[in-house]
XYZ file of C-alpha atoms in Angstrom:
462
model
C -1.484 30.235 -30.449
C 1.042 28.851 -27.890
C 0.329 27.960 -24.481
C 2.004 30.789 -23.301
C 0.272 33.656 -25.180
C -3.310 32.006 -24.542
C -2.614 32.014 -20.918
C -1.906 35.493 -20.969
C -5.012 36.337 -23.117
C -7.210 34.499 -20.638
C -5.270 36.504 -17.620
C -5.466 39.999 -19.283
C -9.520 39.381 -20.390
C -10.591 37.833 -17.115
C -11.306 34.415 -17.780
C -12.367 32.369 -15.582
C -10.796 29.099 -17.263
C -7.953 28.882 -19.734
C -9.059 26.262 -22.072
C -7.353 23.198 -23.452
C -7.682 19.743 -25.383
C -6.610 16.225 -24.665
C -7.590 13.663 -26.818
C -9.002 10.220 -26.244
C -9.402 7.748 -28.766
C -11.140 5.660 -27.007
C -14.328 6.058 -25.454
C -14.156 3.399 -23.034
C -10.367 4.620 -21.362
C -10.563 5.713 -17.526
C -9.276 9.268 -16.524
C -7.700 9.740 -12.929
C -5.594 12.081 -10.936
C -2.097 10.974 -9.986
C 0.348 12.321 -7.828
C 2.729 14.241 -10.073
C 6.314 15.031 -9.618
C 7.503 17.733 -6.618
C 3.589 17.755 -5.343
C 1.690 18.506 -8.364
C -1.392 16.846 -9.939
C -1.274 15.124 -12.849
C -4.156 13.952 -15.329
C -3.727 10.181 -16.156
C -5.252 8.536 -19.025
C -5.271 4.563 -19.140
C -6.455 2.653 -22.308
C -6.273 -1.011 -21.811
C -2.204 -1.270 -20.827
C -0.916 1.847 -22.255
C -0.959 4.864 -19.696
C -0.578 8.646 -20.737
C 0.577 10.799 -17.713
C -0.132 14.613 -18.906
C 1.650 16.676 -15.566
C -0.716 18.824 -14.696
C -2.811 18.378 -17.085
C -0.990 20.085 -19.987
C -1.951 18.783 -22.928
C 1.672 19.548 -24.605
C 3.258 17.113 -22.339
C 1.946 13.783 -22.391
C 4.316 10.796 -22.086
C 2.967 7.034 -22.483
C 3.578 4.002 -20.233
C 3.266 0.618 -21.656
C 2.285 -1.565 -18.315
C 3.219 -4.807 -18.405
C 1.373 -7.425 -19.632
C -0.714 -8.801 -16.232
C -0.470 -5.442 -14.622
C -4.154 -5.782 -12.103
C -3.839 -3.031 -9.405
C -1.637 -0.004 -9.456
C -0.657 3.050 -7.793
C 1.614 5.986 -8.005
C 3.146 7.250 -5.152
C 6.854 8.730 -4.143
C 8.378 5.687 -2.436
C 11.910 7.133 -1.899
C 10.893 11.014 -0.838
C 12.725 12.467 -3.713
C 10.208 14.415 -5.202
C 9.464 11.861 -8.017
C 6.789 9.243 -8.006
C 6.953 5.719 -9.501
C 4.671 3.208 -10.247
C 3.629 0.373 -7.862
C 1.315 -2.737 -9.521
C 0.665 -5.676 -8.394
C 1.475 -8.469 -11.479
C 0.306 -11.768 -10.924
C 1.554 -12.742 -7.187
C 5.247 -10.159 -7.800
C 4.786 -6.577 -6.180
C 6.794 -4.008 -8.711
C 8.005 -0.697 -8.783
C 8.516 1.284 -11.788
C 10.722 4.750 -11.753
C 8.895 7.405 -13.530
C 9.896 7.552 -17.316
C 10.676 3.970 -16.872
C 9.410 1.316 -19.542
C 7.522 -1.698 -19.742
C 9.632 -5.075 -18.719
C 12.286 -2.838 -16.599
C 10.268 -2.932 -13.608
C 11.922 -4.014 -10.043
C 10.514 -6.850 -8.248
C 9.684 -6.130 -4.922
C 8.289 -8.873 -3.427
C 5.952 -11.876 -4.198
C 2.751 -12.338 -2.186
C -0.559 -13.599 -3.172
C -3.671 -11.675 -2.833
C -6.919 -10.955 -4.371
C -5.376 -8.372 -6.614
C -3.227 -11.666 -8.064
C -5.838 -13.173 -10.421
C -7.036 -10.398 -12.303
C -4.648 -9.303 -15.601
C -6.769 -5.649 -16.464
C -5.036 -2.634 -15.127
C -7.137 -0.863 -12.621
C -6.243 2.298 -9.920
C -5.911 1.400 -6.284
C -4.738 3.083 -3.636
C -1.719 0.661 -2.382
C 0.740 2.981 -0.895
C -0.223 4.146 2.321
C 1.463 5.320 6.247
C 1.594 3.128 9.362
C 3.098 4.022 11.928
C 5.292 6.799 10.135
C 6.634 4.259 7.199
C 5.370 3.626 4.163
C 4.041 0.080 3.450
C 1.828 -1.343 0.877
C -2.067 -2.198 1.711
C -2.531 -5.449 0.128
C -6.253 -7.872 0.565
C -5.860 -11.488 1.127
C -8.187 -13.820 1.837
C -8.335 -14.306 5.224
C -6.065 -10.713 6.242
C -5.961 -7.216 5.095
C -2.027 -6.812 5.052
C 0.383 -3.735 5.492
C 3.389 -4.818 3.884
C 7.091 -3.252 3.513
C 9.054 -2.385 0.797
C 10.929 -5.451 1.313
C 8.324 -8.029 2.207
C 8.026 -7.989 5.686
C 4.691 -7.800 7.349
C 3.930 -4.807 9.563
C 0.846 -5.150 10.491
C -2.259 -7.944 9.925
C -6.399 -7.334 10.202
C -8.341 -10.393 9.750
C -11.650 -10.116 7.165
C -12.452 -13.987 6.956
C -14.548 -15.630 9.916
C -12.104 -14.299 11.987
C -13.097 -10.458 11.320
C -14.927 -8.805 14.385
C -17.691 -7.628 11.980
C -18.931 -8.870 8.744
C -22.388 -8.625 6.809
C -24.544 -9.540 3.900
C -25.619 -7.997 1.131
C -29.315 -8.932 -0.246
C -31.229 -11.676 0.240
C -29.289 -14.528 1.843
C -28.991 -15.929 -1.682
C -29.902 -15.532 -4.956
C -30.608 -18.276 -7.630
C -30.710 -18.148 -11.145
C -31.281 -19.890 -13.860
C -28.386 -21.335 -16.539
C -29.416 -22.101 -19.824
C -28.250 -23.801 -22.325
C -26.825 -26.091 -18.727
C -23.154 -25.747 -18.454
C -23.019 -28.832 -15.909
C -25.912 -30.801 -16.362
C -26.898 -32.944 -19.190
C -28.620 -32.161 -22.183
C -32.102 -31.114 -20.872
C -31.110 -30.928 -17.469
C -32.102 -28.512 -15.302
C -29.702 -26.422 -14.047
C -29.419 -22.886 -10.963
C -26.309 -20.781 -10.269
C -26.591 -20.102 -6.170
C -24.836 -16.959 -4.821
C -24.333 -14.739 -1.764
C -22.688 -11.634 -1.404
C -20.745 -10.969 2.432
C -18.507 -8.849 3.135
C -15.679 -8.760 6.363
C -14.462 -5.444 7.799
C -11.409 -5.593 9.709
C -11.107 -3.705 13.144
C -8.106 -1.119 11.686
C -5.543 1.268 14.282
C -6.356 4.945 14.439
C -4.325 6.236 12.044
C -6.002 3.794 9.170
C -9.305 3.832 10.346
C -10.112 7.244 8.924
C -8.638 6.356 5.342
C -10.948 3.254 5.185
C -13.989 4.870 7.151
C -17.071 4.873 4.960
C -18.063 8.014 3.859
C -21.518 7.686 4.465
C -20.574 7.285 8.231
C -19.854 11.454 8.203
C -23.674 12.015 6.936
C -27.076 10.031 6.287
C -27.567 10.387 3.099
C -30.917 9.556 1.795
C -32.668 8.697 -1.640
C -35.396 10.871 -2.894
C -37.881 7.806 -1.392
C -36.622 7.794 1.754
C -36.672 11.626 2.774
C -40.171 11.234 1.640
C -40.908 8.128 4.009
C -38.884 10.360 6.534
C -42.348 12.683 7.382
C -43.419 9.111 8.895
C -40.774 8.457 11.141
C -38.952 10.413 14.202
C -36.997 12.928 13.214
C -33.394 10.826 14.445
C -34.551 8.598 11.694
C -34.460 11.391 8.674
C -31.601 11.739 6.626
C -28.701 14.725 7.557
C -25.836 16.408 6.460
C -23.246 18.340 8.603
C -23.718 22.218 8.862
C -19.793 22.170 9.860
C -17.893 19.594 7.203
C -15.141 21.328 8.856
C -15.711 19.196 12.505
C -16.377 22.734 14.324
C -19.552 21.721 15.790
C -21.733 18.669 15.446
C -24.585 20.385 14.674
C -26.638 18.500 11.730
C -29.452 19.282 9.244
C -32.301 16.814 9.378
C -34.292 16.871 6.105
C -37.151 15.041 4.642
C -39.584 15.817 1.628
C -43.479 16.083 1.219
C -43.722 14.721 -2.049
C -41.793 16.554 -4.862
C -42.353 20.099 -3.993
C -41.372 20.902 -0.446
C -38.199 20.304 1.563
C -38.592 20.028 5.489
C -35.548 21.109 7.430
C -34.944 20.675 11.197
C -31.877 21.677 12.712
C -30.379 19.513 15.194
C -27.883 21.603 17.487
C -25.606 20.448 20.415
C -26.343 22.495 23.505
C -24.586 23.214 27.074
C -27.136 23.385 29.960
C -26.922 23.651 33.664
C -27.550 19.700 33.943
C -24.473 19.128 30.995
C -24.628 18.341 27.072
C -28.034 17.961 25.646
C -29.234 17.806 21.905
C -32.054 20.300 20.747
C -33.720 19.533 17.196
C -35.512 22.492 16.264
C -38.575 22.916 14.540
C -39.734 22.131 11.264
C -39.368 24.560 8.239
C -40.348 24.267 4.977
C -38.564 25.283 1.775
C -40.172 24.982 -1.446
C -38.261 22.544 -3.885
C -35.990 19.387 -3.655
C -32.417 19.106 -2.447
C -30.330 19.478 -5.698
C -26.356 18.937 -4.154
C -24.816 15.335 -5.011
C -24.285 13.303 -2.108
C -21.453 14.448 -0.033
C -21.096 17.487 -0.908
C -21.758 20.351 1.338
C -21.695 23.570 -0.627
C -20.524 26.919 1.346
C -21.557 29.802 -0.930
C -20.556 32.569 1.494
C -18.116 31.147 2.874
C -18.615 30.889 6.404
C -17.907 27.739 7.053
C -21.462 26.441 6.873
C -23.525 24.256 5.087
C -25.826 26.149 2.950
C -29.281 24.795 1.100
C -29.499 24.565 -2.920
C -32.801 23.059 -4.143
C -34.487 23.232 -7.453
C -38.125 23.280 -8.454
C -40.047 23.462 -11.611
C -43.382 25.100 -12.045
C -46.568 23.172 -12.151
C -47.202 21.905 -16.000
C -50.336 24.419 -16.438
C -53.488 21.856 -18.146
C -53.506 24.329 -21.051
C -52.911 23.926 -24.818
C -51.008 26.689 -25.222
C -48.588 25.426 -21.878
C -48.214 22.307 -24.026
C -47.976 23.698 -27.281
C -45.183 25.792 -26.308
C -43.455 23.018 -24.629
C -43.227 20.931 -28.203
C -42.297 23.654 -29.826
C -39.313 25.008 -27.763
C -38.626 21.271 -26.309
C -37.322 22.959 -22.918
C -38.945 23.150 -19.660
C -38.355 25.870 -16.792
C -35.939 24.862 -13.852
C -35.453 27.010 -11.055
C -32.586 27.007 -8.464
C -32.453 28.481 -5.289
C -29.720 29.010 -2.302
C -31.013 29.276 0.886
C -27.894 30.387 3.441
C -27.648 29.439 6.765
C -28.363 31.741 9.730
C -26.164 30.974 12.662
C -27.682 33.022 14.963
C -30.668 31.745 14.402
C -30.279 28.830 13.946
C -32.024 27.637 10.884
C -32.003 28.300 7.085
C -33.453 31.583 5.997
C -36.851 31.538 4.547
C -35.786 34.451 1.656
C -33.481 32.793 -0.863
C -30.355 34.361 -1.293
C -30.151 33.597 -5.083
C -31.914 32.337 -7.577
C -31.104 30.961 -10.890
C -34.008 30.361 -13.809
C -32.752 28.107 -16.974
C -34.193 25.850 -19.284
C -33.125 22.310 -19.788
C -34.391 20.076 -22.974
C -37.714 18.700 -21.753
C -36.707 14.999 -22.141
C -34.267 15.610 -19.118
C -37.169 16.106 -17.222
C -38.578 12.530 -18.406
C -35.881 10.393 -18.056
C -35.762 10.086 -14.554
C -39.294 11.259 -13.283
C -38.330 13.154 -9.534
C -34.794 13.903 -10.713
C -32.877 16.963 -11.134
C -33.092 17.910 -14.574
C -29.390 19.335 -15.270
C -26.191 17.378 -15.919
C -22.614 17.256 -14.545
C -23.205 19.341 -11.159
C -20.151 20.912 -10.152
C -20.203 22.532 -6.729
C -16.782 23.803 -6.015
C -14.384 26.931 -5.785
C -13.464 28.192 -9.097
C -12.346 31.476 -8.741
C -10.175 30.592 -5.504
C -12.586 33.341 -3.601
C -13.121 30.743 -0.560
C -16.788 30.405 -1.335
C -18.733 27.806 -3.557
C -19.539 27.810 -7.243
C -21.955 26.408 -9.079
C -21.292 24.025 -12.531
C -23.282 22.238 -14.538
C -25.031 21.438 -18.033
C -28.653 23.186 -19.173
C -28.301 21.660 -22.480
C -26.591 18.900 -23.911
C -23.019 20.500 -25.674
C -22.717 23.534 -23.271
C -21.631 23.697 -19.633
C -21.934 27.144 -17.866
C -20.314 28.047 -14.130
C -21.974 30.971 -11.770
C -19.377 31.950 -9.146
C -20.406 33.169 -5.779
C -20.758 36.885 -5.085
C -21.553 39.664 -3.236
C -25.233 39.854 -4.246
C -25.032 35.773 -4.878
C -25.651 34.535 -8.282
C -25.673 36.683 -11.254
C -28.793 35.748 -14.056
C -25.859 35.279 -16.569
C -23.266 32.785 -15.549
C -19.308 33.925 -15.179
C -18.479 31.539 -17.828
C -20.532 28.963 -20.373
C -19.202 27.120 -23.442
C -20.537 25.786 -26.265
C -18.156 22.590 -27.236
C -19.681 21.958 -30.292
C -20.319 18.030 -29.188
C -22.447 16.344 -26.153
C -20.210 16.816 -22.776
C -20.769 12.906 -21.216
C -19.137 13.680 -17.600
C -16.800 15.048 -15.510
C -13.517 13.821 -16.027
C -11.988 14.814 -13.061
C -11.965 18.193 -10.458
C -8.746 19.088 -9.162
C -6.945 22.179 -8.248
C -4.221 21.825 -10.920
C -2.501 25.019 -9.843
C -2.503 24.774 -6.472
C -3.672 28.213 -6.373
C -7.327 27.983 -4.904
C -9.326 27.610 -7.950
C -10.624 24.114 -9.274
C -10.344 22.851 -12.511
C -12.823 20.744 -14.365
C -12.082 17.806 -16.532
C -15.191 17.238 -19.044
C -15.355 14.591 -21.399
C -16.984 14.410 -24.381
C -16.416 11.638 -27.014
C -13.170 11.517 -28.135
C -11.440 14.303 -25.767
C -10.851 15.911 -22.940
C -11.964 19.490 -22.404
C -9.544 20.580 -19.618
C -11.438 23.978 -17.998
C -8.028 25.270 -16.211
C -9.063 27.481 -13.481
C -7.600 31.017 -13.441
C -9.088 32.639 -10.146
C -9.514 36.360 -9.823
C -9.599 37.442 -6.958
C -7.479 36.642 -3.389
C -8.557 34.255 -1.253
C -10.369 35.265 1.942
């Protein structure tokens, strides 16, 4: 069937995704998102020094790249605002530029500069291309600086991130020591310790920049399952949050800790206007039964209001029966529940009455692996259908990956799509909205290829 008439099948029956292949023959090649020609994404595939470009992730158009021998740090970028992009990489202590299509060895050299890209000879993505000051220059480490670069050598701009940087730290202990054996110094039964330390230096960077290179944690607190449980213990500034507004509309935030592995407690902390000026309320504690289920900086919007809503999961008590047990050998699966819990404005708070819930079955050795965790794979909370409002993605069971999209009555029990591959899905290659139509598009690899889930929304956005 050609890409043509299975696009239209998947448009006439509905579809949520149009299917597609790409293969990888190797299981240990790295899958990114470029920027493709005249503003479109494109899939990129690199395996050692050769680099497969697929534009927008059609499988039918794949052309390779041999990087040169060398190549450490690259990026892909449109340099000359013609609608094209071309390959920057750092090789050795040359800067290069490669047109698109171009080959191996017919690269121009920039400029030469050393910098802690310069030793390493693997090929690796990194953002290099940036804006400063409405130019394009290149962000390159040193030692001692964090440079901004032109095209043609010339520095624009210079943060220091040695001993000179206004804020550095350490990482661990103040050093660690360990042990080298057979002694790769010393003599023959000598004894012999490897010291380290790990610091790092942050440059103070201009406005513009500052957001680019701005932690992301620094937008949220986002805590470990250990730590919303200590959180009970502490004040309530202490506890982990997450915006209710990604959006910046408010600075309202949603303080959360656990009690133990079966209850999430919620306080709302809200930004008021009084007689006497500004003043911040936290509201009271309420409790939701389960854990908090969405990855960590993600704030899911299932209706689409422009606020963060609460998913959680839960599992039921293992009953101290035989037959419980019995059961659970035979069918090796253990019931999961998910619930959304949306938030009330008005009120201020998260209602108490779910607004969907979801019952599946992973394999029960899910549950085991990582006592406390969520027992599903590859969570996917995004916008398939190009509705406005958050879906839901992820694995129940090992070769299968199923997608419930947001509607009017929340979740259906049956999800909108779910796939059998036939082989174990490992991760998510990449999410991207391919189309530029609304609706995202899931990359999943399995061993040896590429399962590229293309979305085809259905309805307009709101």
């Amino acid at each position: 069937m050609t890409a043509l008439a299975a696009t239209l099948l998947c448009a006439l029956s509905g579809a949520l995704f149009d299917i597609a292949e790409i293969p990888v023959d190797d299981p240990q090649a790295t899958c990114l998102m470029v920027e493709g020609a005249s503003g479109h994404t494109d899939l990129a595939v690199l395996t050692g020094n050769r680099l497969v470009r697929y534009p927008s992730a059609e499988p039918d158009q794949g052309h390779m790249l041999r990087l040169d021998e060398g190549t450490s740090a690259f990026d892909i970028a449109d340099l000359d605002a013609d609608g094209i992009p071309e390959l920057v990489f750092v090789q050795g202590a040359a800067i290069k530029r490669l047109a698109y299509g171009g080959e191996a060895g017919a690269a121009e050299t920039l400029f030469e500069l050393e910098t802690l890209f310069s030793a390493a000879s693997t090929p690796f993505a990194q953002v290099l291309v940036t804006t400063y000051e409405e130019e394009q220059v290149l962000a390159l480490p040193g030692w001692e600086a964090f440079e901004l670069r032109r095209l043609d050598g010339s520095l624009a701009a210079c943060f220091p991130v040695g001993r000179d940087a206004p804020f550095s730290m350490a990482f661990g202990r103040p050093f660690l020591a360990r042990e080298v054996d057979p002694p790769q110094v010393a003599g023959p039964g000598g004894l012999e310790f490897a010291i380290s330390a790990v610091s790092a230096h942050r440059p103070t960077l201009p406005e513009d920049l500052a957001d680019k290179a701005e932690p992301v944690g620094s937008a949220y607190r986002y805590g470990t399952q250990r730590q919303a449980r200590e959180a009970l213990n502490q004040p309530s500034n202490l506890w982990p949050w997450f915006p209710l507004s990604p959006e910046g509309v408010s600075h309202d935030r949603a303080l959360h800790a656990a009690e133990g592995n079966r209850v999430t407690v919620v306080r709302v902390q809200s930004e008021r206007t009084t007689f006497r000026g500004g003043e911040t309320h936290v509201g009271p504690p309420r409790r939701y039964p389960g854990q908090i289920l969405t990855p960590a900086g993600v704030f899911p919007d299932f209706d689409g209001d422009g606020l963060t809503d609460l998913l959680l999961w839960d599992t039921p008590e293992p009953a101290p029966s035989v037959g419980t047990l019995t059961r659970a050998l035979a069918t090796r699966n253990w019931p999961l529940r998910m619930t959304v819990h949306l938030y009330d404005a008005e009120h201020r708070r998260y209602a108490a009455k779910p607004a969907a819930v979801l019952q599946l079955r992973p394999p029960l050795t899910w549950f085991l692996e990582r006592l406390g965790w969520p027992p599903i794979r590859h969570i996917a909370l995004a916008d398939f259908d190009g509705d406005g409002r958050t879906d839901l993605g992820c694995s129940a069971e090992p070769k299968t990956y199923s997608v419930w999209c947001w509607g009017e009555d929340g979740f259906d029990d049956a999800p909108t799509f779910s796939r059998d591959f036939g082989e174990e899905v490992s991760e998510i290659a990449f999410q991207s909205d391919l189309n530029g139509n609304g609706g995202t598009s899931l990359g999943l690899r399995a061993d040896s290829v590429i399962y590229v889930l293309r979305a085809q929304p259905r309805k307009p956005r709101s």
